[in-house]
CSV table of C-alpha atoms in Angstrom, one decimal:
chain,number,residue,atom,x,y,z
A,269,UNK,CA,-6.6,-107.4,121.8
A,270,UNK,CA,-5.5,-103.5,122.6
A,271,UNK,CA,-7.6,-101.2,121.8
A,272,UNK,CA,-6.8,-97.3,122.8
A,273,UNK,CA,-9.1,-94.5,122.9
A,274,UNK,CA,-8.9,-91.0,123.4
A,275,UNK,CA,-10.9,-88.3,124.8
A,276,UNK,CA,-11.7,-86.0,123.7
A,277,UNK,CA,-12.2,-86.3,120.0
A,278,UNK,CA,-11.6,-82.7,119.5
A,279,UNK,CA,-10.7,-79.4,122.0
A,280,UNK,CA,-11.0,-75.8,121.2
A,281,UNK,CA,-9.5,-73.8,124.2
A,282,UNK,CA,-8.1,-69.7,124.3
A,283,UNK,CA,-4.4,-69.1,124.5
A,284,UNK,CA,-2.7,-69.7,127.7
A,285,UNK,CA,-5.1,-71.9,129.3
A,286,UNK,CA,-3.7,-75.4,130.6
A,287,UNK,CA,-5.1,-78.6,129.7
A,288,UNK,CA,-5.6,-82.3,129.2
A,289,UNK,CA,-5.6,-84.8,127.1
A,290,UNK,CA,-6.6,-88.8,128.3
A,291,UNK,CA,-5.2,-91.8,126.7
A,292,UNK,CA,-7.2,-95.2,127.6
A,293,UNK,CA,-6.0,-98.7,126.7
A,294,UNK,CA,-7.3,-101.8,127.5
A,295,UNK,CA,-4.3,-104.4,128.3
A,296,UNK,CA,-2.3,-102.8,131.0
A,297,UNK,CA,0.5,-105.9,129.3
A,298,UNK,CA,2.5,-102.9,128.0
A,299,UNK,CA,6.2,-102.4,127.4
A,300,UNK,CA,6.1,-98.4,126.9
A,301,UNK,CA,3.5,-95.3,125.6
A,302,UNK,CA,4.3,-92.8,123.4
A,303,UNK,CA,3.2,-89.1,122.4
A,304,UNK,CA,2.7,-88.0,119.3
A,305,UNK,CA,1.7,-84.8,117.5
A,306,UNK,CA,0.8,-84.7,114.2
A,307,UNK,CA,0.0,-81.5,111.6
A,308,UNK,CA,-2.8,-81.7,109.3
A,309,UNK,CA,-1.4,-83.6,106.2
A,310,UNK,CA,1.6,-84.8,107.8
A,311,UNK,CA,3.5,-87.4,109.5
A,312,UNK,CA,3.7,-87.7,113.3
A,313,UNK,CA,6.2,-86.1,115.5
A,314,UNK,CA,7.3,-87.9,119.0
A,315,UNK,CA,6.9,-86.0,121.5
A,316,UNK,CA,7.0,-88.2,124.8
A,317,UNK,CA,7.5,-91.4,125.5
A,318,UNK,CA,6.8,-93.1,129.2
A,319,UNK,CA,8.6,-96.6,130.0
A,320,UNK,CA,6.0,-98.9,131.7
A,321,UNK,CA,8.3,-98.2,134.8
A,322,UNK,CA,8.1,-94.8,135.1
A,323,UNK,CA,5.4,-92.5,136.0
A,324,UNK,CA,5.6,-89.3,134.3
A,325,UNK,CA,7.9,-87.3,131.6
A,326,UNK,CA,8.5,-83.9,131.0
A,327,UNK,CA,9.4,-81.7,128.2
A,328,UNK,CA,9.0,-78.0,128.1
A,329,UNK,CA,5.8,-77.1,128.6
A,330,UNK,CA,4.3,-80.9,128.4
A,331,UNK,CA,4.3,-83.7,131.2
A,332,UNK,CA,2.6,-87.2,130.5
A,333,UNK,CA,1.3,-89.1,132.6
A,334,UNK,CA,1.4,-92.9,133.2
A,335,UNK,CA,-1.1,-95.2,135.6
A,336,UNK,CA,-0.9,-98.4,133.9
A,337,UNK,CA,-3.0,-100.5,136.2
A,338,UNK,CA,-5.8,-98.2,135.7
A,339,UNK,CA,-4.9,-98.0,131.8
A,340,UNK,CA,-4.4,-94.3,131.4
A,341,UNK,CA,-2.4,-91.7,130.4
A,342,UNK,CA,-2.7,-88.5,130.7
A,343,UNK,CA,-0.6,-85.5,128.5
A,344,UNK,CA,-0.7,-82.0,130.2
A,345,UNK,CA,0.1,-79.0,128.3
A,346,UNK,CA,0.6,-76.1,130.1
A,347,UNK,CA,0.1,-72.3,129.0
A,348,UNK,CA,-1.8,-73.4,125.6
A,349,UNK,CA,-0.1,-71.8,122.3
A,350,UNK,CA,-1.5,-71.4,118.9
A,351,UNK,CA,1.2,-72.7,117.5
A,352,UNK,CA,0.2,-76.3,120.1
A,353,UNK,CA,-3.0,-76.7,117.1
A,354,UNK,CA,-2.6,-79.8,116.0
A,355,UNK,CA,-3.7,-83.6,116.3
A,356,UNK,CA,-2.2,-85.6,119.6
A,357,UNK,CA,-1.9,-89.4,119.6
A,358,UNK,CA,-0.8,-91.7,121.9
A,359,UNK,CA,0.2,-95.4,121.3
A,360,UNK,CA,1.2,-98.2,123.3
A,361,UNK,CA,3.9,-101.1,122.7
A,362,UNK,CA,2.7,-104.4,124.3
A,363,UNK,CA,4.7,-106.0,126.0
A,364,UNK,CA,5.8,-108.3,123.6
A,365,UNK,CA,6.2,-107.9,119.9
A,366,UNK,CA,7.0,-104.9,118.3
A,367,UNK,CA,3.6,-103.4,117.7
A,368,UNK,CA,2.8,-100.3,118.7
A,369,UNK,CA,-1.1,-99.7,118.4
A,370,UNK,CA,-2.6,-95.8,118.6
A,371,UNK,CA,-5.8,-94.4,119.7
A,372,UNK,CA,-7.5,-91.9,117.4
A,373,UNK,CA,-6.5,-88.6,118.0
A,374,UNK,CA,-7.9,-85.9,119.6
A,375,UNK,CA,-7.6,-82.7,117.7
A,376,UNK,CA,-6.4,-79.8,119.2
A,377,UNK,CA,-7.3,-76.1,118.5
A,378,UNK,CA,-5.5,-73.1,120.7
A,379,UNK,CA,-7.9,-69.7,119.6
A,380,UNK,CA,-5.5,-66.7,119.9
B,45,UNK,CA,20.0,-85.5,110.8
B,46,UNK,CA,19.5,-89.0,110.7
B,47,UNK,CA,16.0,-89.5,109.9
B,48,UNK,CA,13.0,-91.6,108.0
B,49,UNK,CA,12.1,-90.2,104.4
B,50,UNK,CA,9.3,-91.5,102.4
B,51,UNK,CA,9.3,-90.7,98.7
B,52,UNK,CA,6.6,-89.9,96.8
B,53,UNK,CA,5.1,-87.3,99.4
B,54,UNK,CA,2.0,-87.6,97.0
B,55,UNK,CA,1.0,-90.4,94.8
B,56,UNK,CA,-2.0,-90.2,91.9
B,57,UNK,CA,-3.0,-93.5,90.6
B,58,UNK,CA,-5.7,-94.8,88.5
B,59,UNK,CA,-7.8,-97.9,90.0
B,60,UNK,CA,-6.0,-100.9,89.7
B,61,UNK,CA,-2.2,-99.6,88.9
B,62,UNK,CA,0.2,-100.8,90.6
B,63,UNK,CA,1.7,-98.3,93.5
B,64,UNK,CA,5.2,-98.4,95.2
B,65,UNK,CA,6.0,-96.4,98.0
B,66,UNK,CA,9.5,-96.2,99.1
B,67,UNK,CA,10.7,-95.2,102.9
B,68,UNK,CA,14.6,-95.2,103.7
B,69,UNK,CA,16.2,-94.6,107.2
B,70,UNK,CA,19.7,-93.0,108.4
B,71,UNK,CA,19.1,-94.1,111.8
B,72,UNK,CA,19.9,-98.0,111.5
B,73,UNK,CA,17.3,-99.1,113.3
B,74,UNK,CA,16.5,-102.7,112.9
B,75,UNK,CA,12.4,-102.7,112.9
B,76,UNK,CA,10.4,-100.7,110.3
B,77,UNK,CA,6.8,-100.5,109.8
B,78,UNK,CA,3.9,-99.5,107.7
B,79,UNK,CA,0.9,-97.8,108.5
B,80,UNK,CA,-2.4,-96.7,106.8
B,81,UNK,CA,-4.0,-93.4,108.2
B,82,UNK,CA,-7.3,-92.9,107.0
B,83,UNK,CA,-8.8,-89.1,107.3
B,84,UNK,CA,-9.3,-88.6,111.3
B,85,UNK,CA,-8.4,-92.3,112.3
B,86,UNK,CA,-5.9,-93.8,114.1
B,87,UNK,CA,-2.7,-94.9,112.1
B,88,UNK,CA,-3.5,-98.9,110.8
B,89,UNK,CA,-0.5,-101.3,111.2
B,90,UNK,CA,0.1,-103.5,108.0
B,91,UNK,CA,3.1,-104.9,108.7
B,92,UNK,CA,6.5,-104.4,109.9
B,93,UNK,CA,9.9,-105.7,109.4
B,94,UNK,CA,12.2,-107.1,112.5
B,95,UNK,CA,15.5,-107.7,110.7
B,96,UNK,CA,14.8,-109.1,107.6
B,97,UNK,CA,11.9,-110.9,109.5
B,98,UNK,CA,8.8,-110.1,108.0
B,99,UNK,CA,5.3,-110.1,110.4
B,100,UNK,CA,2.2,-109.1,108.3
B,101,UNK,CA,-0.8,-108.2,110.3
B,102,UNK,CA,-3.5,-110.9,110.1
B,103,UNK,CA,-6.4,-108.1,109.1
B,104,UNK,CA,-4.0,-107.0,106.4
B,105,UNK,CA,-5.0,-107.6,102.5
B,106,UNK,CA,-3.2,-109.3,100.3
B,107,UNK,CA,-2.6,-106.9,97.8
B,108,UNK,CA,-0.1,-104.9,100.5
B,109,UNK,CA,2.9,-105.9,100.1
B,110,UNK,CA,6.2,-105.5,101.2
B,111,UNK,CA,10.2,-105.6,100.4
B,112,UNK,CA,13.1,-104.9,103.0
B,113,UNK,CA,16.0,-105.1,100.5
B,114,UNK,CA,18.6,-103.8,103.2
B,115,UNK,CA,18.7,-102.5,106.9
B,116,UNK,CA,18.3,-98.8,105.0
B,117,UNK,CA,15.3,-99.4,102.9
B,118,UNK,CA,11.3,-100.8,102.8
B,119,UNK,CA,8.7,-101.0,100.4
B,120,UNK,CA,5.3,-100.8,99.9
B,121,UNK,CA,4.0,-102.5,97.1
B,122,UNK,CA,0.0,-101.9,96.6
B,123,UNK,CA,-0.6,-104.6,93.5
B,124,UNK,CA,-3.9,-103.0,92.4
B,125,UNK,CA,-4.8,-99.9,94.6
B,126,UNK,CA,-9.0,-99.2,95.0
B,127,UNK,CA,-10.3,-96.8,95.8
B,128,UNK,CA,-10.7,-97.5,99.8
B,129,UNK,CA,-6.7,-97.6,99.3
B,130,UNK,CA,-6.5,-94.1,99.5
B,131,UNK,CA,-4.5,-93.3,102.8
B,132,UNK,CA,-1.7,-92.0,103.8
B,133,UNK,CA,0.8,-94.3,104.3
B,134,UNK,CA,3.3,-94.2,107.0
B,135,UNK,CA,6.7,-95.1,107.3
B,136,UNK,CA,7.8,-95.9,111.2
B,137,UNK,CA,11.2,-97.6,112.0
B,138,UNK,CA,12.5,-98.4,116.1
B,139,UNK,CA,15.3,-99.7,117.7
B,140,UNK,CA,14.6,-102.6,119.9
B,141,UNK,CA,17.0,-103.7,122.1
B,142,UNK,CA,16.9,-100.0,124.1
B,143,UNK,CA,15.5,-99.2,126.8
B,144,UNK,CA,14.2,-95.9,125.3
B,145,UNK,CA,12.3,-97.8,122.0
B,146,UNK,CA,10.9,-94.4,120.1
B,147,UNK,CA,9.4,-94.7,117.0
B,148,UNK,CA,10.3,-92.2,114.5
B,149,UNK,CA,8.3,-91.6,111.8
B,150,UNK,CA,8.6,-90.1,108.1
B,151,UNK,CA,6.8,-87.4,106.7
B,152,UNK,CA,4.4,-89.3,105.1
B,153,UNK,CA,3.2,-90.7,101.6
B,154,UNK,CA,-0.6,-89.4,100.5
B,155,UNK,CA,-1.9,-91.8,97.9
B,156,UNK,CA,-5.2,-90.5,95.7
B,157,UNK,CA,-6.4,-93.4,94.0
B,158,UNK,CA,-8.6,-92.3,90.8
């Protein structure tokens, strides 16, 4: 059975600094892993998603990671923002089916 | 914009009274889903649709149910909500078939179960 975690649970960090979020999982038997972002009291918002062939994506000011025989992932977000406050999950397809399963969050707080 | 919309965005009901949630998509994907979110958990997978295939999760209870009338639409039927049904509930939908299988998600549907 999958399971994904994330560390940290939560992260309080001054504008402008870089950093990182980890994504574990336990079956490296995955098709693709996603990014999500997700405001208090609302749904989630994609933000990356990594093909099991690839190893890293880019958008803007974020760049996942992927190492999938280690089972990790890794989202970098560079020059932290305020307005970057928010929950981040990451979820996993296996490799078959059409589950995607998500770790818990780690909850994100950028002090101006 | 093509996009997933779950209506109600908030839902009171009292213990025990029946609860439908509806979720329709403008994207045409052929695989929706359902998720419970519980305050600071991970979203909870129910069940999802593949087509008008229907794959319920084996952990899932059976007073979640659900109807796929057509490619557009899905609902969640909760037959007598208590009061550890109080979620929100999640609407996903993805394309399979591409290479590039993002799952896009609605807005969201808070239940408060009184």
């Amino acid at each position: 059975k999958q399971e994904v975690t994330q560390i940290p649970a939560a992260l309080s960090v001054p504008e402008g600094e870089n950093l990182v979020l980890n994504c574990s999982f336990t079956d490296s038997a995955i098709y693709n892993l996603q990014w999500f972002r997700q405001d208090p009291g609302k749904g989630l918002t994609s933000l990356l998603l990594i093909q099991s062939s690839q190893r890293e994506q880019t958008s803007g000011r974020l760049n996942a990671s992927l190492d999938k025989s280690s089972g990790r992932s890794t989202l970098y977000i560079a020059a932290s923002q305020p307005g970057d406050s928010a929950t981040y999950l990451c979820a996993v397809r296996r490799s078959y089916g059409q589950n995607f399963v998500f770790g818990p969050g780690t909850r994100l707080s950028v002090l101006p | 914009d093509a996009m997933v919309i779950q209506n109600p965005r908030y839902q009171v009901t009292q213990f025990g009274k029946p609860v439908t949630l509806s979720c329709s998509q403008t994207l045409n994907h052929n695989v929706m889903y359902w998720y419970q979110q519980k305050s600071s958990q991970a979203p909870k997978l129910l069940f999802h649709y593949y087509d008008k295939d229907f794959n319920n999760e084996a952990d899932t209870p059976d007073n979640f149910q659900s109807r796929r009338p057509n490619t557009s639409f899905c609902f969640l039927d909760i037959r007598s909500p208590g009061l550890g049904d109080a979620a929100m509930y999640l609407c996903a939908t993805s394309r399979d078939g591409l290479t590039a299988n993002v799952l896009t998600f609605g807005a969201g549907s808070r239940l408060t179960v009184l």
